[in-house]
PDB file of N, CA and C in Angstrom:
ATOM      1  N   MET Q   1      20.737   7.521 -17.208  1.00 75.00           N
ATOM      2  CA  MET Q   1      21.249   6.457 -16.373  1.00 75.00           C
ATOM      3  C   MET Q   1      20.114   5.430 -16.191  1.00 75.00           C
ATOM      4  N   VAL Q   2      20.493   4.192 -16.216  1.00 81.00           N
ATOM      5  CA  VAL Q   2      19.524   3.108 -16.088  1.00 81.00           C
ATOM      6  C   VAL Q   2      19.358   2.720 -14.639  1.00 81.00           C
ATOM      7  N   LYS Q   3      18.093   2.500 -14.197  1.00 85.00           N
ATOM      8  CA  LYS Q   3      17.871   1.993 -12.878  1.00 85.00           C
ATOM      9  C   LYS Q   3      18.126   0.505 -12.857  1.00 85.00           C
ATOM     10  N   ILE Q   4      18.782   0.032 -11.809  1.00 88.00           N
ATOM     11  CA  ILE Q   4      19.150  -1.356 -11.758  1.00 88.00           C
ATOM     12  C   ILE Q   4      17.994  -2.173 -11.214  1.00 88.00           C
ATOM     13  N   SER Q   5      17.381  -1.749 -10.134  1.00 91.00           N
ATOM     14  CA  SER Q   5      16.306  -2.469  -9.503  1.00 91.00           C
ATOM     15  C   SER Q   5      15.145  -1.533  -9.155  1.00 91.00           C
ATOM     16  N   VAL Q   6      14.093  -1.604  -9.969  1.00 94.00           N
ATOM     17  CA  VAL Q   6      12.936  -0.716  -9.755  1.00 94.00           C
ATOM     18  C   VAL Q   6      12.152  -1.201  -8.509  1.00 94.00           C
ATOM     19  N   LEU Q   7      12.195  -2.484  -8.232  1.00 94.00           N
ATOM     20  CA  LEU Q   7      11.507  -3.044  -7.029  1.00 94.00           C
ATOM     21  C   LEU Q   7      12.207  -2.529  -5.790  1.00 94.00           C
ATOM     22  N   ARG Q   8      13.524  -2.458  -5.766  1.00 95.00           N
ATOM     23  CA  ARG Q   8      14.267  -1.970  -4.583  1.00 95.00           C
ATOM     24  C   ARG Q   8      13.907  -0.508  -4.384  1.00 95.00           C
ATOM     25  N   ASP Q   9      13.906   0.305  -5.452  1.00 95.00           N
ATOM     26  CA  ASP Q   9      13.573   1.706  -5.336  1.00 95.00           C
ATOM     27  C   ASP Q   9      12.151   1.899  -4.804  1.00 95.00           C
ATOM     28  N   CYS Q  10      11.239   1.070  -5.296  1.00 96.00           N
ATOM     29  CA  CYS Q  10       9.836   1.145  -4.817  1.00 96.00           C
ATOM     30  C   CYS Q  10       9.743   0.872  -3.365  1.00 96.00           C
ATOM     31  N   LEU Q  11      10.332  -0.189  -2.917  1.00 96.00           N
ATOM     32  CA  LEU Q  11      10.222  -0.585  -1.494  1.00 96.00           C
ATOM     33  C   LEU Q  11      10.947   0.371  -0.610  1.00 96.00           C
ATOM     34  N   ASN Q  12      12.081   0.952  -1.114  1.00 96.00           N
ATOM     35  CA  ASN Q  12      12.796   1.942  -0.330  1.00 96.00           C
ATOM     36  C   ASN Q  12      11.953   3.215  -0.156  1.00 96.00           C
ATOM     37  N   GLY Q  13      11.257   3.620  -1.217  1.00 96.00           N
ATOM     38  CA  GLY Q  13      10.391   4.814  -1.098  1.00 96.00           C
ATOM     39  C   GLY Q  13       9.254   4.558  -0.182  1.00 96.00           C
ATOM     40  N   ILE Q  14       8.664   3.378  -0.233  1.00 97.00           N
ATOM     41  CA  ILE Q  14       7.565   3.030   0.691  1.00 97.00           C
ATOM     42  C   ILE Q  14       8.073   2.998   2.157  1.00 97.00           C
ATOM     43  N   GLN Q  15       9.232   2.425   2.384  1.00 96.00           N
ATOM     44  CA  GLN Q  15       9.832   2.352   3.752  1.00 96.00           C
ATOM     45  C   GLN Q  15      10.082   3.770   4.229  1.00 96.00           C
ATOM     46  N   ASN Q  16      10.645   4.642   3.436  1.00 97.00           N
ATOM     47  CA  ASN Q  16      10.957   6.017   3.864  1.00 97.00           C
ATOM     48  C   ASN Q  16       9.669   6.787   4.172  1.00 97.00           C
ATOM     49  N   ALA Q  17       8.667   6.658   3.344  1.00 97.00           N
ATOM     50  CA  ALA Q  17       7.402   7.335   3.610  1.00 97.00           C
ATOM     51  C   ALA Q  17       6.745   6.831   4.862  1.00 97.00           C
ATOM     52  N   GLU Q  18       6.856   5.537   5.068  1.00 96.00           N
ATOM     53  CA  GLU Q  18       6.241   4.926   6.278  1.00 96.00           C
ATOM     54  C   GLU Q  18       6.883   5.401   7.545  1.00 96.00           C
ATOM     55  N   THR Q  19       8.223   5.498   7.539  1.00 96.00           N
ATOM     56  CA  THR Q  19       8.893   5.973   8.741  1.00 96.00           C
ATOM     57  C   THR Q  19       8.661   7.496   8.999  1.00 96.00           C
ATOM     58  N   ARG Q  20       8.421   8.233   7.925  1.00 96.00           N
ATOM     59  CA  ARG Q  20       8.111   9.651   8.080  1.00 96.00           C
ATOM     60  C   ARG Q  20       6.639   9.896   8.470  1.00 96.00           C
ATOM     61  N   GLY Q  21       5.823   8.819   8.439  1.00 96.00           N
ATOM     62  CA  GLY Q  21       4.415   8.958   8.837  1.00 96.00           C
ATOM     63  C   GLY Q  21       3.495   9.475   7.768  1.00 96.00           C
ATOM     64  N   LYS Q  22       3.875   9.336   6.480  1.00 97.00           N
ATOM     65  CA  LYS Q  22       3.088   9.784   5.380  1.00 97.00           C
ATOM     66  C   LYS Q  22       1.895   8.825   5.207  1.00 97.00           C
ATOM     67  N   ARG Q  23       0.854   9.311   4.600  1.00 97.00           N
ATOM     68  CA  ARG Q  23      -0.319   8.474   4.322  1.00 97.00           C
ATOM     69  C   ARG Q  23      -0.379   7.899   2.928  1.00 97.00           C
ATOM     70  N   GLN Q  24       0.364   8.560   1.955  1.00 97.00           N
ATOM     71  CA  GLN Q  24       0.415   8.102   0.592  1.00 97.00           C
ATOM     72  C   GLN Q  24       1.846   8.254   0.076  1.00 97.00           C
ATOM     73  N   VAL Q  25       2.142   7.457  -0.912  1.00 97.00           N
ATOM     74  CA  VAL Q  25       3.489   7.575  -1.568  1.00 97.00           C
ATOM     75  C   VAL Q  25       3.263   7.318  -3.071  1.00 97.00           C
ATOM     76  N   LEU Q  26       4.001   8.103  -3.893  1.00 97.00           N
ATOM     77  CA  LEU Q  26       3.970   7.967  -5.333  1.00 97.00           C
ATOM     78  C   LEU Q  26       5.249   7.183  -5.755  1.00 97.00           C
ATOM     79  N   VAL Q  27       5.003   6.033  -6.403  1.00 95.00           N
ATOM     80  CA  VAL Q  27       6.113   5.207  -6.861  1.00 95.00           C
ATOM     81  C   VAL Q  27       6.206   5.285  -8.347  1.00 95.00           C
ATOM     82  N   ARG Q  28       7.370   5.573  -8.846  1.00 94.00           N
ATOM     83  CA  ARG Q  28       7.617   5.600 -10.251  1.00 94.00           C
ATOM     84  C   ARG Q  28       9.010   5.163 -10.566  1.00 94.00           C
ATOM     85  N   PRO Q  29       9.330   4.451 -11.581  1.00 93.00           N
ATOM     86  CA  PRO Q  29       8.466   3.908 -12.640  1.00 93.00           C
ATOM     87  C   PRO Q  29       7.718   2.667 -12.125  1.00 93.00           C
ATOM     88  N   SER Q  30       6.701   2.273 -12.835  1.00 94.00           N
ATOM     89  CA  SER Q  30       5.910   1.125 -12.512  1.00 94.00           C
ATOM     90  C   SER Q  30       6.347  -0.064 -13.349  1.00 94.00           C
ATOM     91  N   SER Q  31       6.104  -1.280 -12.866  1.00 94.00           N
ATOM     92  CA  SER Q  31       6.376  -2.473 -13.671  1.00 94.00           C
ATOM     93  C   SER Q  31       5.400  -3.548 -13.202  1.00 94.00           C
ATOM     94  N   LYS Q  32       5.373  -4.646 -13.996  1.00 95.00           N
ATOM     95  CA  LYS Q  32       4.472  -5.775 -13.610  1.00 95.00           C
ATOM     96  C   LYS Q  32       4.944  -6.375 -12.300  1.00 95.00           C
ATOM     97  N   VAL Q  33       6.229  -6.464 -12.070  1.00 94.00           N
ATOM     98  CA  VAL Q  33       6.754  -7.024 -10.832  1.00 94.00           C
ATOM     99  C   VAL Q  33       6.320  -6.219  -9.651  1.00 94.00           C
ATOM    100  N   ILE Q  34       6.420  -4.862  -9.766  1.00 96.00           N
ATOM    101  CA  ILE Q  34       6.006  -3.978  -8.662  1.00 96.00           C
ATOM    102  C   ILE Q  34       4.488  -4.118  -8.390  1.00 96.00           C
ATOM    103  N   ILE Q  35       3.688  -4.177  -9.443  1.00 96.00           N
ATOM    104  CA  ILE Q  35       2.253  -4.267  -9.268  1.00 96.00           C
ATOM    105  C   ILE Q  35       1.892  -5.577  -8.553  1.00 96.00           C
ATOM    106  N   LYS Q  36       2.471  -6.701  -8.965  1.00 96.00           N
ATOM    107  CA  LYS Q  36       2.187  -8.022  -8.346  1.00 96.00           C
ATOM    108  C   LYS Q  36       2.655  -8.037  -6.897  1.00 96.00           C
ATOM    109  N   PHE Q  37       3.808  -7.412  -6.609  1.00 95.00           N
ATOM    110  CA  PHE Q  37       4.321  -7.405  -5.261  1.00 95.00           C
ATOM    111  C   PHE Q  37       3.437  -6.555  -4.388  1.00 95.00           C
ATOM    112  N   LEU Q  38       2.987  -5.407  -4.861  1.00 97.00           N
ATOM    113  CA  LEU Q  38       2.127  -4.546  -4.055  1.00 97.00           C
ATOM    114  C   LEU Q  38       0.765  -5.178  -3.845  1.00 97.00           C
ATOM    115  N   GLN Q  39       0.226  -5.926  -4.817  1.00 97.00           N
ATOM    116  CA  GLN Q  39      -1.010  -6.634  -4.629  1.00 97.00           C
ATOM    117  C   GLN Q  39      -0.883  -7.732  -3.563  1.00 97.00           C
ATOM    118  N   CYS Q  40       0.273  -8.384  -3.546  1.00 96.00           N
ATOM    119  CA  CYS Q  40       0.520  -9.376  -2.489  1.00 96.00           C
ATOM    120  C   CYS Q  40       0.616  -8.700  -1.102  1.00 96.00           C
ATOM    121  N   MET Q  41       1.247  -7.552  -1.049  1.00 96.00           N
ATOM    122  CA  MET Q  41       1.315  -6.848   0.275  1.00 96.00           C
ATOM    123  C   MET Q  41      -0.085  -6.346   0.662  1.00 96.00           C
ATOM    124  N   GLN Q  42      -0.924  -5.955  -0.326  1.00 97.00           N
ATOM    125  CA  GLN Q  42      -2.248  -5.514  -0.027  1.00 97.00           C
ATOM    126  C   GLN Q  42      -3.133  -6.683   0.425  1.00 97.00           C
ATOM    127  N   LYS Q  43      -2.928  -7.841  -0.178  1.00 96.00           N
ATOM    128  CA  LYS Q  43      -3.748  -9.009   0.192  1.00 96.00           C
ATOM    129  C   LYS Q  43      -3.429  -9.406   1.654  1.00 96.00           C
ATOM    130  N   HIS Q  44      -2.189  -9.262   2.063  1.00 96.00           N
ATOM    131  CA  HIS Q  44      -1.838  -9.645   3.408  1.00 96.00           C
ATOM    132  C   HIS Q  44      -2.046  -8.484   4.450  1.00 96.00           C
ATOM    133  N   GLY Q  45      -2.525  -7.318   3.977  1.00 96.00           N
ATOM    134  CA  GLY Q  45      -2.948  -6.278   4.934  1.00 96.00           C
ATOM    135  C   GLY Q  45      -1.849  -5.320   5.322  1.00 96.00           C
ATOM    136  N   TYR Q  46      -0.778  -5.209   4.534  1.00 96.00           N
ATOM    137  CA  TYR Q  46       0.283  -4.270   4.947  1.00 96.00           C
ATOM    138  C   TYR Q  46       0.102  -2.902   4.369  1.00 96.00           C
ATOM    139  N   ILE Q  47      -0.592  -2.752   3.215  1.00 96.00           N
ATOM    140  CA  ILE Q  47      -0.873  -1.462   2.585  1.00 96.00           C
ATOM    141  C   ILE Q  47      -2.324  -1.375   2.258  1.00 96.00           C
ATOM    142  N   GLY Q  48      -2.773  -0.139   1.994  1.00 97.00           N
ATOM    143  CA  GLY Q  48      -4.200   0.084   1.638  1.00 97.00           C
ATOM    144  C   GLY Q  48      -4.387  -0.032   0.121  1.00 97.00           C
ATOM    145  N   ASP Q  49      -5.116   0.912  -0.423  1.00 97.00           N
ATOM    146  CA  ASP Q  49      -5.413   0.944  -1.835  1.00 97.00           C
ATOM    147  C   ASP Q  49      -4.207   1.175  -2.720  1.00 97.00           C
ATOM    148  N   ILE Q  50      -4.296   0.627  -3.928  1.00 97.00           N
ATOM    149  CA  ILE Q  50      -3.239   0.828  -4.942  1.00 97.00           C
ATOM    150  C   ILE Q  50      -3.928   1.458  -6.149  1.00 97.00           C
ATOM    151  N   GLU Q  51      -3.416   2.608  -6.598  1.00 97.00           N
ATOM    152  CA  GLU Q  51      -3.980   3.275  -7.773  1.00 97.00           C
ATOM    153  C   GLU Q  51      -2.875   3.323  -8.850  1.00 97.00           C
ATOM    154  N   ILE Q  52      -3.140   2.692  -9.980  1.00 96.00           N
ATOM    155  CA  ILE Q  52      -2.146   2.652 -11.086  1.00 96.00           C
ATOM    156  C   ILE Q  52      -2.484   3.787 -12.026  1.00 96.00           C
ATOM    157  N   VAL Q  53      -1.507   4.687 -12.253  1.00 96.00           N
ATOM    158  CA  VAL Q  53      -1.686   5.841 -13.132  1.00 96.00           C
ATOM    159  C   VAL Q  53      -0.868   5.556 -14.394  1.00 96.00           C
ATOM    160  N   ASP Q  54      -1.578   5.482 -15.557  1.00 94.00           N
ATOM    161  CA  ASP Q  54      -0.995   5.196 -16.826  1.00 94.00           C
ATOM    162  C   ASP Q  54      -0.720   6.544 -17.506  1.00 94.00           C
ATOM    163  N   ASP Q  55       0.527   6.987 -17.597  1.00 93.00           N
ATOM    164  CA  ASP Q  55       0.895   8.235 -18.235  1.00 93.00           C
ATOM    165  C   ASP Q  55       1.535   8.048 -19.583  1.00 93.00           C
ATOM    166  N   HIS Q  56       1.355   6.868 -20.177  1.00 93.00           N
ATOM    167  CA  HIS Q  56       1.909   6.574 -21.526  1.00 93.00           C
ATOM    168  C   HIS Q  56       3.429   6.639 -21.511  1.00 93.00           C
ATOM    169  N   ARG Q  57       4.042   6.502 -20.354  1.00 92.00           N
ATOM    170  CA  ARG Q  57       5.498   6.417 -20.263  1.00 92.00           C
ATOM    171  C   ARG Q  57       5.801   5.175 -19.448  1.00 92.00           C
ATOM    172  N   ALA Q  58       6.483   5.333 -18.338  1.00 91.00           N
ATOM    173  CA  ALA Q  58       6.803   4.219 -17.476  1.00 91.00           C
ATOM    174  C   ALA Q  58       5.693   3.867 -16.496  1.00 91.00           C
ATOM    175  N   GLY Q  59       4.751   4.787 -16.292  1.00 94.00           N
ATOM    176  CA  GLY Q  59       3.693   4.557 -15.344  1.00 94.00           C
ATOM    177  C   GLY Q  59       4.027   4.965 -13.895  1.00 94.00           C
ATOM    178  N   LYS Q  60       2.981   5.175 -13.158  1.00 97.00           N
ATOM    179  CA  LYS Q  60       3.129   5.517 -11.703  1.00 97.00           C
ATOM    180  C   LYS Q  60       2.144   4.723 -10.948  1.00 97.00           C
ATOM    181  N   VAL Q  61       2.437   4.563  -9.669  1.00 97.00           N
ATOM    182  CA  VAL Q  61       1.547   3.853  -8.715  1.00 97.00           C
ATOM    183  C   VAL Q  61       1.436   4.695  -7.465  1.00 97.00           C
ATOM    184  N   VAL Q  62       0.185   4.977  -7.041  1.00 98.00           N
ATOM    185  CA  VAL Q  62      -0.066   5.672  -5.798  1.00 98.00           C
ATOM    186  C   VAL Q  62      -0.487   4.638  -4.749  1.00 98.00           C
ATOM    187  N   VAL Q  63       0.255   4.571  -3.676  1.00 97.00           N
ATOM    188  CA  VAL Q  63       0.006   3.557  -2.629  1.00 97.00           C
ATOM    189  C   VAL Q  63      -0.440   4.253  -1.374  1.00 97.00           C
ATOM    190  N   ASP Q  64      -1.585   3.802  -0.793  1.00 98.00           N
ATOM    191  CA  ASP Q  64      -2.089   4.307   0.441  1.00 98.00           C
ATOM    192  C   ASP Q  64      -1.451   3.476   1.597  1.00 98.00           C
ATOM    193  N   LEU Q  65      -0.791   4.161   2.529  1.00 97.00           N
ATOM    194  CA  LEU Q  65      -0.122   3.468   3.623  1.00 97.00           C
ATOM    195  C   LEU Q  65      -1.042   3.470   4.853  1.00 97.00           C
ATOM    196  N   ILE Q  66      -0.994   2.370   5.613  1.00 96.00           N
ATOM    197  CA  ILE Q  66      -1.813   2.251   6.795  1.00 96.00           C
ATOM    198  C   ILE Q  66      -0.981   2.101   8.058  1.00 96.00           C
ATOM    199  N   GLY Q  67       0.305   2.196   7.967  1.00 94.00           N
ATOM    200  CA  GLY Q  67       1.178   2.201   9.166  1.00 94.00           C
ATOM    201  C   GLY Q  67       1.522   0.834   9.651  1.00 94.00           C
ATOM    202  N   ARG Q  68       1.499  -0.194   8.890  1.00 95.00           N
ATOM    203  CA  ARG Q  68       1.780  -1.533   9.344  1.00 95.00           C
ATOM    204  C   ARG Q  68       3.122  -2.090   8.908  1.00 95.00           C
ATOM    205  N   ILE Q  69       3.909  -1.322   8.178  1.00 95.00           N
ATOM    206  CA  ILE Q  69       5.161  -1.805   7.680  1.00 95.00           C
ATOM    207  C   ILE Q  69       6.284  -1.387   8.658  1.00 95.00           C
ATOM    208  N   ASN Q  70       7.016  -2.360   9.137  1.00 93.00           N
ATOM    209  CA  ASN Q  70       8.185  -2.067   9.988  1.00 93.00           C
ATOM    210  C   ASN Q  70       9.434  -1.973   9.140  1.00 93.00           C
ATOM    211  N   LYS Q  71       9.640  -3.004   8.321  1.00 92.00           N
ATOM    212  CA  LYS Q  71      10.841  -3.021   7.429  1.00 92.00           C
ATOM    213  C   LYS Q  71      10.497  -3.854   6.195  1.00 92.00           C
ATOM    214  N   CYS Q  72      10.883  -3.360   5.038  1.00 92.00           N
ATOM    215  CA  CYS Q  72      10.690  -4.132   3.862  1.00 92.00           C
ATOM    216  C   CYS Q  72      11.831  -3.882   2.915  1.00 92.00           C
ATOM    217  N   GLY Q  73      12.182  -4.869   2.087  1.00 89.00           N
ATOM    218  CA  GLY Q  73      13.306  -4.733   1.197  1.00 89.00           C
ATOM    219  C   GLY Q  73      13.337  -5.948   0.269  1.00 89.00           C
ATOM    220  N   VAL Q  74      14.301  -5.925  -0.619  1.00 90.00           N
ATOM    221  CA  VAL Q  74      14.459  -7.026  -1.564  1.00 90.00           C
ATOM    222  C   VAL Q  74      15.679  -7.858  -1.178  1.00 90.00           C
ATOM    223  N   ILE Q  75      15.616  -9.118  -1.549  1.00 83.00           N
ATOM    224  CA  ILE Q  75      16.773  -9.992  -1.476  1.00 83.00           C
ATOM    225  C   ILE Q  75      17.326 -10.129  -2.870  1.00 83.00           C
ATOM    226  N   SER Q  76      18.482  -9.670  -3.133  1.00 81.00           N
ATOM    227  CA  SER Q  76      19.077  -9.667  -4.485  1.00 81.00           C
ATOM    228  C   SER Q  76      20.291 -10.568  -4.515  1.00 81.00           C
ATOM    229  N   PRO Q  77      20.480 -11.397  -5.471  1.00 80.00           N
ATOM    230  CA  PRO Q  77      19.644 -11.633  -6.653  1.00 80.00           C
ATOM    231  C   PRO Q  77      18.405 -12.435  -6.318  1.00 80.00           C
ATOM    232  N   ARG Q  78      17.341 -12.345  -7.141  1.00 81.00           N
ATOM    233  CA  ARG Q  78      16.137 -13.070  -6.886  1.00 81.00           C
ATOM    234  C   ARG Q  78      16.334 -14.522  -7.234  1.00 81.00           C
ATOM    235  N   PHE Q  79      16.113 -15.386  -6.302  1.00 80.00           N
ATOM    236  CA  PHE Q  79      16.334 -16.824  -6.458  1.00 80.00           C
ATOM    237  C   PHE Q  79      15.021 -17.528  -6.883  1.00 80.00           C
ATOM    238  N   ASP Q  80      15.146 -18.549  -7.734  1.00 87.00           N
ATOM    239  CA  ASP Q  80      14.012 -19.395  -8.017  1.00 87.00           C
ATOM    240  C   ASP Q  80      14.006 -20.497  -6.947  1.00 87.00           C
ATOM    241  N   VAL Q  81      12.881 -20.650  -6.270  1.00 86.00           N
ATOM    242  CA  VAL Q  81      12.835 -21.547  -5.112  1.00 86.00           C
ATOM    243  C   VAL Q  81      11.581 -22.407  -5.241  1.00 86.00           C
ATOM    244  N   CYS Q  82      11.700 -23.683  -4.959  1.00 91.00           N
ATOM    245  CA  CYS Q  82      10.532 -24.579  -4.883  1.00 91.00           C
ATOM    246  C   CYS Q  82       9.900 -24.351  -3.539  1.00 91.00           C
ATOM    247  N   ILE Q  83       8.590 -24.738  -3.459  1.00 90.00           N
ATOM    248  CA  ILE Q  83       7.846 -24.442  -2.225  1.00 90.00           C
ATOM    249  C   ILE Q  83       8.402 -25.172  -1.035  1.00 90.00           C
ATOM    250  N   GLY Q  84       8.928 -26.366  -1.220  1.00 91.00           N
ATOM    251  CA  GLY Q  84       9.485 -27.153  -0.139  1.00 91.00           C
ATOM    252  C   GLY Q  84      10.768 -26.597   0.393  1.00 91.00           C
ATOM    253  N   ASP Q  85      11.440 -25.761  -0.412  1.00 90.00           N
ATOM    254  CA  ASP Q  85      12.804 -25.257  -0.064  1.00 90.00           C
ATOM    255  C   ASP Q  85      12.734 -23.829   0.547  1.00 90.00           C
ATOM    256  N   ILE Q  86      11.542 -23.279   0.728  1.00 87.00           N
ATOM    257  CA  ILE Q  86      11.465 -21.904   1.193  1.00 87.00           C
ATOM    258  C   ILE Q  86      12.014 -21.763   2.635  1.00 87.00           C
ATOM    259  N   GLU Q  87      11.702 -22.709   3.521  1.00 89.00           N
ATOM    260  CA  GLU Q  87      12.184 -22.598   4.901  1.00 89.00           C
ATOM    261  C   GLU Q  87      13.713 -22.685   4.931  1.00 89.00           C
ATOM    262  N   GLN Q  88      14.276 -23.522   4.148  1.00 90.00           N
ATOM    263  CA  GLN Q  88      15.773 -23.672   4.159  1.00 90.00           C
ATOM    264  C   GLN Q  88      16.448 -22.400   3.618  1.00 90.00           C
ATOM    265  N   LEU Q  89      15.875 -21.821   2.558  1.00 86.00           N
ATOM    266  CA  LEU Q  89      16.437 -20.600   1.976  1.00 86.00           C
ATOM    267  C   LEU Q  89      16.314 -19.447   2.972  1.00 86.00           C
ATOM    268  N   ALA Q  90      15.135 -19.352   3.667  1.00 84.00           N
ATOM    269  CA  ALA Q  90      14.936 -18.286   4.624  1.00 84.00           C
ATOM    270  C   ALA Q  90      15.954 -18.437   5.761  1.00 84.00           C
ATOM    271  N   SER Q  91      16.187 -19.594   6.227  1.00 88.00           N
ATOM    272  CA  SER Q  91      17.180 -19.784   7.348  1.00 88.00           C
ATOM    273  C   SER Q  91      18.624 -19.493   6.870  1.00 88.00           C
ATOM    274  N   ASN Q  92      18.883 -19.713   5.589  1.00 87.00           N
ATOM    275  CA  ASN Q  92      20.234 -19.397   5.060  1.00 87.00           C
ATOM    276  C   ASN Q  92      20.490 -17.935   4.848  1.00 87.00           C
ATOM    277  N   ILE Q  93      19.469 -17.197   4.418  1.00 83.00           N
ATOM    278  CA  ILE Q  93      19.645 -15.805   4.002  1.00 83.00           C
ATOM    279  C   ILE Q  93      19.352 -14.834   5.159  1.00 83.00           C
ATOM    280  N   LEU Q  94      18.192 -15.034   5.830  1.00 81.00           N
ATOM    281  CA  LEU Q  94      17.789 -14.037   6.805  1.00 81.00           C
ATOM    282  C   LEU Q  94      18.577 -14.165   8.087  1.00 81.00           C
ATOM    283  N   PRO Q  95      18.756 -13.078   8.815  1.00 78.00           N
ATOM    284  CA  PRO Q  95      19.448 -13.175  10.120  1.00 78.00           C
ATOM    285  C   PRO Q  95      18.611 -13.900  11.100  1.00 78.00           C
ATOM    286  N   SER Q  96      19.282 -14.384  12.178  1.00 66.00           N
ATOM    287  CA  SER Q  96      18.584 -15.253  13.165  1.00 66.00           C
ATOM    288  C   SER Q  96      17.560 -14.561  13.968  1.00 66.00           C
TER     289      SER Q  96
END
């Protein structure tokens, strides 16, 4: 069976581990989108270290959690947005 959204599965696993109080979570399969998204979360201080494990298959990522995530998820479908239109899109999609 084919996974539809690996980013959604990744963020769901991180959210579940965070609510359970775990310190690490193993995310598989890995992709370039997941790596870039996790690096952005790390840059803003939501997660700790990221370790990419290359197993010559789909790859794995070990994420250190620091307890700062309340809720995370994806907005599907992914929209292409110009920088000036981000505020308008956020007000249209996100709840008040």
